[in-house]
Coordinates of N, CA and C in Angstrom, one line a residue:
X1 N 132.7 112.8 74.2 CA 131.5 112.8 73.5 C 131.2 111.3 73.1
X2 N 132.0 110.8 72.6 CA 132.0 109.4 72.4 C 131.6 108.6 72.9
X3 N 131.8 108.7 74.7 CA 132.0 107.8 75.6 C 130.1 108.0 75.8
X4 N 129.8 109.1 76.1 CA 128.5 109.5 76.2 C 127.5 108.8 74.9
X5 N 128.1 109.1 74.2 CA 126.6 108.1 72.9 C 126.9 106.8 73.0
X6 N 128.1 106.2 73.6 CA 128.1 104.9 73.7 C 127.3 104.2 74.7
X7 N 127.1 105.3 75.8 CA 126.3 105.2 77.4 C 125.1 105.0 76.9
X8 N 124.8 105.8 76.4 CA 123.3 106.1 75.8 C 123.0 105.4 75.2
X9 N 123.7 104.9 74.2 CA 123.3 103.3 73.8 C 123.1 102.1 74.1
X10 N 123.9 102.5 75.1 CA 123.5 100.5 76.0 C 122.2 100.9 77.0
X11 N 122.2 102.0 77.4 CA 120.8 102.4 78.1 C 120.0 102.0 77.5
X12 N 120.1 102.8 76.2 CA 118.7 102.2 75.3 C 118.3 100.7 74.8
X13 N 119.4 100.3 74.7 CA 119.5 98.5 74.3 C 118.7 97.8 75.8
X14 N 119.5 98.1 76.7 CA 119.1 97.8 78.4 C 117.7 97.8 78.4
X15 N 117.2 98.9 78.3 CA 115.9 99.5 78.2 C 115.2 98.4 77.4
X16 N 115.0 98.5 75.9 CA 114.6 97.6 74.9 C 114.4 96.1 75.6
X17 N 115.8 95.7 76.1 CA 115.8 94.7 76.4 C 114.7 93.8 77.5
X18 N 114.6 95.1 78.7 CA 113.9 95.0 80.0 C 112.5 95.1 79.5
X19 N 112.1 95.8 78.5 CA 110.7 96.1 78.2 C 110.3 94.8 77.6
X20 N 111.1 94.2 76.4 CA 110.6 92.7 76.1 C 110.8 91.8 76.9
X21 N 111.2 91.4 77.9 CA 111.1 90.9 79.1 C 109.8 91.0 79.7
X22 N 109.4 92.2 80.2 CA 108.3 92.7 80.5 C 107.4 92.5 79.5
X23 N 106.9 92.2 78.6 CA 106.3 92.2 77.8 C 106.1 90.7 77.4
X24 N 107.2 89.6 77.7 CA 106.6 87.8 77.7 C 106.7 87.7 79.1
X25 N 106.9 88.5 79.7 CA 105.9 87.5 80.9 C 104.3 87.6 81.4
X26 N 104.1 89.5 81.1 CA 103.0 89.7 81.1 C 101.9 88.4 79.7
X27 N 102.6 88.3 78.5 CA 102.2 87.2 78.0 C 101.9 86.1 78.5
X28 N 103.0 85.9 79.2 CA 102.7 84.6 79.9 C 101.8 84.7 80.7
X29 N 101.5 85.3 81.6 CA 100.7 85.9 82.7 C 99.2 85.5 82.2
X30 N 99.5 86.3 80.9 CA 97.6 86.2 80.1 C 97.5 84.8 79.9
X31 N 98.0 84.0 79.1 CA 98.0 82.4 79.2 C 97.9 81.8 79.8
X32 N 98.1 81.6 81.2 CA 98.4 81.1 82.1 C 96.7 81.4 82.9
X33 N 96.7 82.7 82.8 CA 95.0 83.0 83.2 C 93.7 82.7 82.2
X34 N 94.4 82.6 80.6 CA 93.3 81.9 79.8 C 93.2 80.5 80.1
X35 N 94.5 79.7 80.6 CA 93.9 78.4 81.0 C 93.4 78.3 82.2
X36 N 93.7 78.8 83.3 CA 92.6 78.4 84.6 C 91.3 78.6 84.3
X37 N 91.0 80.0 83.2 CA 89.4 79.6 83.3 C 88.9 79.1 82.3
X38 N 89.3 78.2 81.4 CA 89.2 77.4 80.3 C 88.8 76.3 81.4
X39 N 90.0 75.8 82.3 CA 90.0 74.4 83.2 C 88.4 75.2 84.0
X40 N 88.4 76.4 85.0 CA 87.6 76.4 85.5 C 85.9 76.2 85.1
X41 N 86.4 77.0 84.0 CA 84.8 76.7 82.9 C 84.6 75.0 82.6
X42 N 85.4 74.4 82.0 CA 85.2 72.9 81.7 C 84.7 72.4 83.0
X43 N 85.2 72.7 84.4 CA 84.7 72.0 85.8 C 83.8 72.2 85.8
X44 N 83.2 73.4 85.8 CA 81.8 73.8 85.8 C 80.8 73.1 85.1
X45 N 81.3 73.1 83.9 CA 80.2 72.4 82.8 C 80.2 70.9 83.0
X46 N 81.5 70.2 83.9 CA 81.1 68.7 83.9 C 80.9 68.7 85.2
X47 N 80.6 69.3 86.3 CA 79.4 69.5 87.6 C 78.3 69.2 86.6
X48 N 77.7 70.2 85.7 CA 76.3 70.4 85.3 C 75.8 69.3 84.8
X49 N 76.6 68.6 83.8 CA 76.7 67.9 83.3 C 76.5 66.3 84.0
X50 N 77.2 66.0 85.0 CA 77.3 64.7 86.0 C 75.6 65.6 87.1
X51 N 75.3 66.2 87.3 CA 73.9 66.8 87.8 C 73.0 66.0 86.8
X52 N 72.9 66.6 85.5 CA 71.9 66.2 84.5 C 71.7 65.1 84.8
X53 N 72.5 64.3 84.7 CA 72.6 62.8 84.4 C 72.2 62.3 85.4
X54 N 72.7 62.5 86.5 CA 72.0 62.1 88.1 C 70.2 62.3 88.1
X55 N 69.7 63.2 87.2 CA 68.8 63.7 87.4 C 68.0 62.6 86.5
X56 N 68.6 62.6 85.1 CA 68.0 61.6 84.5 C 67.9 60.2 84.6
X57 N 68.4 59.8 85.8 CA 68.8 58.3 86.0 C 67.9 58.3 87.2
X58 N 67.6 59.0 87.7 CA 66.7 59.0 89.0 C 65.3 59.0 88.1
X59 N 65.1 60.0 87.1 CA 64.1 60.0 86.3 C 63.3 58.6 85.6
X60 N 64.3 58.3 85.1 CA 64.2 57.0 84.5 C 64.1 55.6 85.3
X61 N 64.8 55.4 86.3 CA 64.3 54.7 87.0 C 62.7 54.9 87.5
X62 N 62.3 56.2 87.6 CA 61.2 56.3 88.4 C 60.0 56.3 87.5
X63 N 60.6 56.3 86.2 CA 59.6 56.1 85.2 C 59.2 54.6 85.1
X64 N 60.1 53.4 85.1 CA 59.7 52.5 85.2 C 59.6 51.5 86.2

């Protein structure tokens, strides 16, 4: 009987253990995807941004 709750205990520890495992990587996983589209969002916005500016400098030259 002994030998049995002792079994059952390291299962459960085993278990515990595998699930927090599972549980920072899937963290990491999320982080890892908050930053690509943090990085892909900022590319985006300095495209628009270097556009503007191209636009305004063509502008302005053509103003004077």
């Amino acid at each position: 009987m002994r030998n049995a709750e002792h079994l059952q205990s390291l299962k459960s520890e085993l278990l515990d253990i595998h699930m927090s495992l599972e549980m920072i990587e899937h963290e990491q996983r999320k982080k890892n995807a908050a930053t690509r589209y943090l990085r892909a969002r900022r590319g985006i916005e300095l495209h628009r941004e270097f556009k503007r500016l191209e636009r305004d400098i063509v502008d302005y030259d053509d103003w004077q």
